Amino acid sequence: MRAAEIKRLAQECGFELAGIARAEPLPNDSHRYLDWVERGLAGAMGYLTDRRAIVRTDPKLLLASARSIICVAKLYNGPEARSTEVTNEMQDAGLGWISRYAWGDDYHHVVRHGLEALTAKLGGDHDYKICVDTAPLLERSYARQAGLGWIGKNTCLINQEIGSWVFLGEILTSLEIQPDSPPPDRCGTCTRCIDACPTQAIAPEGYEIDARRCIPYFTIELHGAAPQELRAAIGQHVFGCDICQDVCPWNSRAPVAQEPAFEPRHFAPPLEELAGFSEDEFRAIFQSSPIQRAKYAGFLRNVAVAMGNSKLEKFREPLQTLAAFPNPLVAEHARWALEQLCPTAASTPS
Ligand code: SF4
Ligand code: SF4
């Protein structure tokens, strides 16, 4: 099948971008990745550092007969304001910030569903493997090879036309398909993402993130305590952080996604409401949302930190309730948050 036909079919399946990469190792990217892991910059994210780190260096370790990778991207941008904008919502310290990608349904299902539809259109006469984010593949690197965009200084894949608010997916296939070529890096002399990062998680020259300083790591991946010295910089973020994408000029004219599953349902909820969820309510409310990944205790930890950072006296009572929580992680962060409201609050229930 010709590459142009595959790209047309990918569009029919709901993907704004599609391209083809060779299913071959990318030695420079693999080296950078393994070096990043080696230097401990992945923190405690075992799925990035265990035996799967080596699998990432060669797509044929995922599918031995792979010759090509069909790379796709699905837009998820919503119409709501960016976390860096000065609007009423942004100035309301009583609201919790949730990363744009988690405002709607879990993208894994949506992207996988689209890739299954695409494989059905390709026909069954080939070996294939569908990958959505969780597979050990250097997906941004292959997306760049497939011409979908360049990897910016904020380490996101950026497309010149639609920006970086995209989910990536891949089909490894035994089909031989004409590959695309990578576009040029268009970051130029810009340093907006590096300058705006509240925790200095991006390397001074860009193109590398220290996950151990990155807000999505503290608020999603980490099961333990957020580092004391970085808690204030977390601000109102209760799940993820978009700042380095919000400030990127290539996102300033990003189109809005048409996918109903990504309609914003969890945009900037009041912190007080989040602090009051029982575990059953947390599960029910975020049932089909990526927010589940933070787990109940991790989410309440995040809410407590955001309440502390708000400095709002109205959060004293809900924080005292969280400080009496049986889970020590939640209780400790709530005690820390109470101290941010007023130093004399350290003697609250524990
Ligand atoms: S996601 Fe937030 S904390 Fe992480 S690098 Fe970007 S701006 Fe910094
Ligand atoms: S903000 Fe500037 S430097 Fe950062 S990714 Fe966007 S264009 Fe590149």
GROMACS .gro file of C-alpha atoms and ligand atoms in nm:
model
  366
    1MET     CA    1   0.000   0.000   0.000
    2ARG     CA    2   0.129   0.347  -0.083
    3ALA     CA    3   0.221   0.592   0.194
    4ALA     CA    4  -0.023   0.857   0.067
    5GLU     CA    5  -0.313   0.611   0.085
    6ILE     CA    6  -0.219   0.509   0.441
    7LYS     CA    7  -0.208   0.874   0.548
    8ARG     CA    8  -0.551   0.932   0.393
    9LEU     CA    9  -0.689   0.632   0.582
   10ALA     CA   10  -0.530   0.758   0.906
   11GLN     CA   11  -0.718   1.086   0.863
   12GLU     CA   12  -1.040   0.891   0.815
   13CYS     CA   13  -0.965   0.723   1.147
   14GLY     CA   14  -0.947   1.056   1.328
   15PHE     CA   15  -0.574   1.136   1.320
   16GLU     CA   16  -0.473   1.488   1.221
   17LEU     CA   17  -0.116   1.379   1.140
   18ALA     CA   18   0.031   1.060   0.996
   19GLY     CA   19   0.369   0.967   0.854
   20ILE     CA   20   0.604   0.675   0.802
   21ALA     CA   21   0.937   0.594   0.969
   22ARG     CA   22   1.171   0.304   0.907
   23ALA     CA   23   1.156   0.041   1.185
   24GLU     CA   24   1.526   0.074   1.252
   25PRO     CA   25   1.725   0.175   1.559
   26LEU     CA   26   1.803   0.545   1.596
   27PRO     CA   27   2.151   0.531   1.753
   28ASN     CA   28   2.175   0.900   1.850
   29ASP     CA   29   1.832   0.905   2.015
   30SER     CA   30   1.892   0.571   2.187
   31HIS     CA   31   2.224   0.692   2.321
   32ARG     CA   32   2.068   1.013   2.455
   33TYR     CA   33   1.788   0.816   2.617
   34LEU     CA   34   2.014   0.561   2.786
   35ASP     CA   35   2.244   0.838   2.902
   36TRP     CA   36   1.942   1.023   3.051
   37VAL     CA   37   1.841   0.705   3.235
   38GLU     CA   38   2.199   0.639   3.346
   39ARG     CA   39   2.225   0.986   3.500
   40GLY     CA   40   1.915   0.916   3.710
   41LEU     CA   41   1.704   1.188   3.544
   42ALA     CA   42   1.406   0.950   3.509
   43GLY     CA   43   1.370   0.940   3.889
   44ALA     CA   44   1.173   0.643   4.020
   45MET     CA   45   0.985   0.570   3.696
   46GLY     CA   46   1.077   0.203   3.672
   47TYR     CA   47   0.895   0.150   3.342
   48LEU     CA   48   1.149   0.387   3.183
   49THR     CA   49   1.459   0.247   3.349
   50ASP     CA   50   1.412  -0.132   3.384
   51ARG     CA   51   1.477  -0.390   3.110
   52ARG     CA   52   1.233  -0.200   2.888
   53ALA     CA   53   1.495   0.076   2.847
   54ILE     CA   54   1.691  -0.154   2.613
   55VAL     CA   55   1.376  -0.258   2.425
   56ARG     CA   56   1.333   0.110   2.339
   57THR     CA   57   1.655   0.106   2.138
   58ASP     CA   58   1.522  -0.122   1.861
   59PRO     CA   59   1.160  -0.149   1.738
   60LYS     CA   60   1.234  -0.502   1.613
   61LEU     CA   61   1.249  -0.607   1.978
   62LEU     CA   62   0.877  -0.530   1.985
   63LEU     CA   63   0.796  -0.688   1.647
   64ALA     CA   64   1.073  -0.894   1.489
   65SER     CA   65   0.931  -0.865   1.137
   66ALA     CA   66   0.878  -0.486   1.158
   67ARG     CA   67   0.995  -0.288   0.854
   68SER     CA   68   0.797   0.033   0.892
   69ILE     CA   69   0.632   0.238   1.165
   70ILE     CA   70   0.312   0.421   1.083
   71CYS     CA   71   0.318   0.717   1.323
   72VAL     CA   72   0.002   0.915   1.396
   73ALA     CA   73  -0.091   1.214   1.609
   74LYS     CA   74  -0.430   1.312   1.747
   75LEU     CA   75  -0.502   1.668   1.854
   76TYR     CA   76  -0.645   1.723   2.203
   77ASN     CA   77  -0.635   2.099   2.244
   78GLY     CA   78  -0.941   2.246   2.416
   79PRO     CA   79  -1.083   2.599   2.390
   80GLU     CA   80  -1.017   2.685   2.757
   81ALA     CA   81  -0.752   2.930   2.876
   82ARG     CA   82  -0.390   2.837   2.927
   83SER     CA   83  -0.248   2.811   3.277
   84THR     CA   84  -0.016   3.102   3.201
   85GLU     CA   85  -0.291   3.340   3.088
   86VAL     CA   86  -0.418   3.620   3.308
   87THR     CA   87  -0.790   3.544   3.331
   88ASN     CA   88  -1.038   3.518   3.617
   89GLU     CA   89  -0.986   3.143   3.641
   90MET     CA   90  -0.609   3.169   3.643
   91GLN     CA   91  -0.616   3.428   3.919
   92ASP     CA   92  -0.848   3.225   4.141
   93ALA     CA   93  -0.615   3.053   4.387
   94GLY     CA   94  -0.905   2.835   4.500
   95LEU     CA   95  -0.900   2.628   4.180
   96GLY     CA   96  -0.687   2.324   4.104
   97TRP     CA   97  -0.496   2.298   3.778
   98ILE     CA   98  -0.528   1.982   3.573
   99SER     CA   99  -0.314   1.922   3.269
  100ARG     CA  100  -0.491   1.982   2.938
  101TYR     CA  101  -0.451   1.622   2.825
  102ALA     CA  102  -0.654   1.502   3.125
  103TRP     CA  103  -0.958   1.729   3.088
  104GLY     CA  104  -1.146   1.461   2.894
  105ASP     CA  105  -1.148   1.082   2.860
  106ASP     CA  106  -0.835   0.870   2.879
  107TYR     CA  107  -0.656   0.909   2.546
  108HIS     CA  108  -0.517   0.555   2.551
  109HIS     CA  109  -0.859   0.412   2.461
  110VAL     CA  110  -0.932   0.676   2.201
  111VAL     CA  111  -0.595   0.646   2.022
  112ARG     CA  112  -0.597   0.266   2.038
  113HIS     CA  113  -0.949   0.257   1.898
  114GLY     CA  114  -0.838   0.478   1.606
  115LEU     CA  115  -0.531   0.261   1.539
  116GLU     CA  116  -0.743  -0.056   1.543
  117ALA     CA  117  -0.973   0.104   1.286
  118LEU     CA  118  -0.668   0.192   1.077
  119THR     CA  119  -0.526  -0.162   1.088
  120ALA     CA  120  -0.865  -0.295   0.978
  121LYS     CA  121  -0.850  -0.064   0.675
  122LEU     CA  122  -0.494  -0.176   0.597
  123GLY     CA  123  -0.609  -0.537   0.561
  124GLY     CA  124  -0.477  -0.843   0.741
  125ASP     CA  125  -0.189  -0.948   0.517
  126HIS     CA  126   0.093  -0.823   0.741
  127ASP     CA  127   0.232  -0.859   1.092
  128TYR     CA  128   0.162  -0.560   1.308
  129LYS     CA  129   0.171  -0.427   1.661
  130ILE     CA  130  -0.021  -0.129   1.792
  131CYS     CA  131   0.159   0.098   2.038
  132VAL     CA  132   0.000   0.374   2.244
  133ASP     CA  133   0.231   0.553   2.482
  134THR     CA  134   0.275   0.256   2.717
  135ALA     CA  135   0.484   0.044   2.473
  136PRO     CA  136   0.862   0.075   2.513
  137LEU     CA  137   0.929   0.273   2.195
  138LEU     CA  138   1.102   0.610   2.148
  139GLU     CA  139   0.778   0.740   2.004
  140ARG     CA  140   0.868   1.108   1.976
  141SER     CA  141   1.187   1.013   1.791
  142TYR     CA  142   0.999   0.798   1.541
  143ALA     CA  143   0.726   1.059   1.506
  144ARG     CA  144   0.998   1.309   1.413
  145GLN     CA  145   1.148   1.062   1.163
  146ALA     CA  146   0.798   1.022   1.018
  147GLY     CA  147   0.783   1.398   0.955
  148LEU     CA  148   0.517   1.474   1.219
  149GLY     CA  149   0.723   1.746   1.384
  150TRP     CA  150   1.046   1.827   1.562
  151ILE     CA  151   1.132   1.765   1.927
  152GLY     CA  152   1.143   2.106   2.093
  153LYS     CA  153   1.354   2.238   2.377
  154ASN     CA  154   1.063   2.144   2.608
  155THR     CA  155   1.108   1.785   2.472
  156CYS     CA  156   0.758   1.778   2.319
  157LEU     CA  157   0.694   1.687   1.960
  158ILE     CA  158   0.590   2.010   1.787
  159ASN     CA  159   0.414   2.033   1.455
  160GLN     CA  160   0.445   2.359   1.266
  161GLU     CA  161   0.073   2.368   1.181
  162ILE     CA  162  -0.100   2.232   1.491
  163GLY     CA  163   0.153   2.268   1.775
  164SER     CA  164   0.227   2.015   2.048
  165TRP     CA  165  -0.113   1.935   2.201
  166VAL     CA  166  -0.117   1.593   2.036
  167PHE     CA  167  -0.125   1.231   2.148
  168LEU     CA  168   0.103   0.996   1.960
  169GLY     CA  169   0.039   0.641   1.849
  170GLU     CA  170   0.214   0.390   1.622
  171ILE     CA  171   0.159   0.078   1.419
  172LEU     CA  172   0.470  -0.132   1.374
  173THR     CA  173   0.417  -0.328   1.056
  174SER     CA  174   0.598  -0.579   0.837
  175LEU     CA  175   0.485  -0.375   0.534
  176GLU     CA  176   0.758  -0.191   0.344
  177ILE     CA  177   0.631   0.165   0.309
  178GLN     CA  178   0.808   0.470   0.166
  179PRO     CA  179   0.939   0.663   0.472
  180ASP     CA  180   0.910   1.036   0.533
  181SER     CA  181   1.190   1.265   0.644
  182PRO     CA  182   1.218   1.470   0.964
  183PRO     CA  183   1.134   1.842   0.950
  184PRO     CA  184   1.383   2.104   1.072
  185ASP     CA  185   1.399   2.213   1.436
  186ARG     CA  186   1.212   2.545   1.450
  187CYS     CA  187   1.285   2.640   1.812
  188GLY     CA  188   1.562   2.873   1.694
  189THR     CA  189   1.677   3.116   1.964
  190CYS     CA  190   1.353   3.089   2.164
  191THR     CA  191   1.391   2.996   2.532
  192ARG     CA  192   1.036   3.067   2.656
  193CYS     CA  193   0.976   2.716   2.791
  194ILE     CA  194   1.311   2.707   2.972
  195ASP     CA  195   1.252   3.052   3.124
  196ALA     CA  196   0.893   2.977   3.231
  197CYS     CA  197   0.946   2.641   3.401
  198PRO     CA  198   0.877   2.705   3.771
  199THR     CA  199   1.107   2.425   3.890
  200GLN     CA  200   1.395   2.468   3.642
  201ALA     CA  201   1.335   2.114   3.523
  202ILE     CA  202   1.447   2.189   3.165
  203ALA     CA  203   1.823   2.184   3.101
  204PRO     CA  204   1.964   2.536   3.042
  205GLU     CA  205   2.019   2.460   2.673
  206GLY     CA  206   1.687   2.273   2.643
  207TYR     CA  207   1.607   1.933   2.489
  208GLU     CA  208   1.630   1.753   2.824
  209ILE     CA  209   1.408   1.738   3.132
  210ASP     CA  210   1.510   1.629   3.477
  211ALA     CA  211   1.195   1.436   3.568
  212ARG     CA  212   1.287   1.462   3.934
  213ARG     CA  213   1.215   1.836   3.915
  214CYS     CA  214   0.913   1.816   3.683
  215ILE     CA  215   0.564   1.882   3.824
  216PRO     CA  216   0.393   1.596   3.631
  217TYR     CA  217   0.643   1.362   3.799
  218PHE     CA  218   0.550   1.481   4.151
  219THR     CA  219   0.180   1.495   4.084
  220ILE     CA  220   0.130   1.179   3.874
  221GLU     CA  221   0.418   0.934   3.878
  222LEU     CA  222   0.560   0.973   4.227
  223HIS     CA  223   0.395   0.765   4.498
  224GLY     CA  224   0.591   0.922   4.782
  225ALA     CA  225   0.639   1.271   4.917
  226ALA     CA  226   0.694   1.573   4.693
  227PRO     CA  227   1.032   1.734   4.769
  228GLN     CA  228   0.985   2.005   5.035
  229GLU     CA  229   1.202   2.255   4.848
  230LEU     CA  230   0.991   2.230   4.532
  231ARG     CA  231   0.641   2.224   4.684
  232ALA     CA  232   0.589   2.600   4.659
  233ALA     CA  233   0.678   2.589   4.287
  234ILE     CA  234   0.403   2.331   4.224
  235GLY     CA  235   0.152   2.614   4.267
  236GLN     CA  236  -0.208   2.508   4.202
  237HIS     CA  237  -0.119   2.205   3.990
  238VAL     CA  238  -0.302   1.896   4.112
  239PHE     CA  239  -0.236   1.678   3.807
  240GLY     CA  240   0.043   1.750   3.562
  241CYS     CA  241   0.167   2.084   3.433
  242ASP     CA  242   0.135   2.254   3.095
  243ILE     CA  243   0.346   2.565   3.144
  244CYS     CA  244   0.625   2.475   2.900
  245GLN     CA  245   0.364   2.405   2.632
  246ASP     CA  246   0.138   2.697   2.727
  247VAL     CA  247   0.417   2.946   2.658
  248CYS     CA  248   0.532   2.784   2.334
  249PRO     CA  249   0.462   3.016   2.040
  250TRP     CA  250   0.385   2.718   1.819
  251ASN     CA  251   0.078   2.650   2.035
  252SER     CA  252  -0.058   3.004   2.013
  253ARG     CA  253  -0.275   2.921   1.711
  254ALA     CA  254  -0.329   2.551   1.782
  255PRO     CA  255  -0.666   2.435   1.647
  256VAL     CA  256  -0.927   2.296   1.887
  257ALA     CA  257  -0.982   1.919   1.882
  258GLN     CA  258  -1.311   1.793   1.737
  259GLU     CA  259  -1.298   1.465   1.929
  260PRO     CA  260  -1.602   1.443   2.165
  261ALA     CA  261  -1.409   1.220   2.410
  262PHE     CA  262  -1.167   1.506   2.477
  263GLU     CA  263  -1.434   1.760   2.567
  264PRO     CA  264  -1.315   1.934   2.885
  265ARG     CA  265  -1.492   1.787   3.188
  266HIS     CA  266  -1.224   1.843   3.450
  267PHE     CA  267  -1.108   2.199   3.383
  268ALA     CA  268  -0.991   2.387   3.695
  269PRO     CA  269  -1.216   2.231   3.963
  270PRO     CA  270  -1.246   2.398   4.307
  271LEU     CA  271  -0.982   2.256   4.545
  272GLU     CA  272  -1.233   2.228   4.829
  273GLU     CA  273  -1.450   1.995   4.622
  274LEU     CA  274  -1.147   1.776   4.534
  275ALA     CA  275  -1.037   1.756   4.899
  276GLY     CA  276  -1.379   1.624   4.997
  277PHE     CA  277  -1.387   1.323   4.762
  278SER     CA  278  -1.413   0.981   4.924
  279GLU     CA  279  -1.209   0.708   4.756
  280ASP     CA  280  -1.524   0.573   4.589
  281GLU     CA  281  -1.614   0.919   4.462
  282PHE     CA  282  -1.261   0.970   4.329
  283ARG     CA  283  -1.286   0.642   4.137
  284ALA     CA  284  -1.634   0.716   4.007
  285ILE     CA  285  -1.567   1.076   3.901
  286PHE     CA  286  -1.237   1.000   3.729
  287GLN     CA  287  -1.344   0.657   3.605
  288SER     CA  288  -1.255   0.717   3.241
  289SER     CA  289  -0.993   0.985   3.304
  290PRO     CA  290  -0.611   0.970   3.306
  291ILE     CA  291  -0.635   1.130   3.654
  292GLN     CA  292  -0.687   0.780   3.797
  293ARG     CA  293  -0.313   0.729   3.748
  294ALA     CA  294  -0.233   0.958   4.043
  295LYS     CA  295  -0.428   0.722   4.274
  296TYR     CA  296  -0.650   0.852   4.554
  297ALA     CA  297  -0.379   0.921   4.813
  298GLY     CA  298  -0.148   1.079   4.556
  299PHE     CA  299  -0.429   1.302   4.435
  300LEU     CA  300  -0.517   1.420   4.787
  301ARG     CA  301  -0.146   1.485   4.847
  302ASN     CA  302  -0.152   1.711   4.542
  303VAL     CA  303  -0.469   1.887   4.652
  304ALA     CA  304  -0.316   1.954   4.994
  305VAL     CA  305  -0.004   2.109   4.838
  306ALA     CA  306  -0.216   2.328   4.608
  307MET     CA  307  -0.427   2.443   4.905
  308GLY     CA  308  -0.113   2.533   5.097
  309ASN     CA  309   0.022   2.726   4.802
  310SER     CA  310  -0.305   2.916   4.772
  311LYS     CA  311  -0.251   3.058   5.126
  312LEU     CA  312  -0.630   3.086   5.149
  313GLU     CA  313  -0.761   3.076   5.506
  314LYS     CA  314  -1.085   2.911   5.385
  315PHE     CA  315  -0.883   2.591   5.331
  316ARG     CA  316  -0.787   2.557   5.699
  317GLU     CA  317  -1.079   2.330   5.781
  318PRO     CA  318  -1.047   2.090   5.484
  319LEU     CA  319  -0.671   2.078   5.544
  320GLN     CA  320  -0.726   1.989   5.909
  321THR     CA  321  -0.947   1.703   5.793
  322LEU     CA  322  -0.673   1.586   5.554
  323ALA     CA  323  -0.411   1.623   5.829
  324ALA     CA  324  -0.610   1.371   6.034
  325PHE     CA  325  -0.624   1.131   5.738
  326PRO     CA  326  -0.507   0.773   5.810
  327ASN     CA  327  -0.275   0.780   5.508
  328PRO     CA  328   0.056   0.931   5.633
  329LEU     CA  329   0.143   1.073   5.290
  330VAL     CA  330  -0.177   1.278   5.277
  331ALA     CA  331  -0.152   1.377   5.643
  332GLU     CA  332   0.208   1.501   5.612
  333HIS     CA  333   0.136   1.714   5.305
  334ALA     CA  334  -0.173   1.858   5.474
  335ARG     CA  335   0.035   1.954   5.780
  336TRP     CA  336   0.288   2.119   5.549
  337ALA     CA  337   0.004   2.303   5.376
  338LEU     CA  338  -0.138   2.426   5.707
  339GLU     CA  339   0.200   2.575   5.789
  340GLN     CA  340   0.184   2.770   5.464
  341LEU     CA  341  -0.147   2.925   5.574
  342CYS     CA  342  -0.002   3.030   5.909
  343PRO     CA  343   0.319   2.918   6.085
  344THR     CA  344   0.133   2.862   6.414
  345ALA     CA  345  -0.085   2.595   6.257
  346ALA     CA  346   0.176   2.324   6.300
  347SER     CA  347  -0.003   2.187   6.608
  348THR     CA  348  -0.312   2.076   6.415
  349PRO     CA  349  -0.443   1.717   6.438
  350SER     CA  350  -0.218   1.445   6.301
  351SF4     S1  351   0.587   2.028   3.267
  351SF4    FE1  352   0.603   2.207   3.405
  351SF4     S2  353   0.757   2.149   3.555
  351SF4    FE2  354   0.781   2.006   3.381
  351SF4     S3  355   0.934   2.099   3.247
  351SF4    FE3  356   0.735   2.172   3.175
  351SF4     S4  357   0.703   2.368   3.283
  351SF4    FE4  358   0.866   2.257   3.391
  352SF4     S1  359   0.884   2.756   2.385
  352SF4    FE1  360   1.036   2.809   2.228
  352SF4     S2  361   1.219   2.688   2.279
  352SF4    FE2  362   1.046   2.600   2.393
  352SF4     S3  363   0.971   2.437   2.264
  352SF4    FE3  364   0.851   2.618   2.210
  352SF4     S4  365   0.961   2.714   2.039
  352SF4    FE4  366   1.100   2.566   2.134
   0.00000   0.00000   0.00000
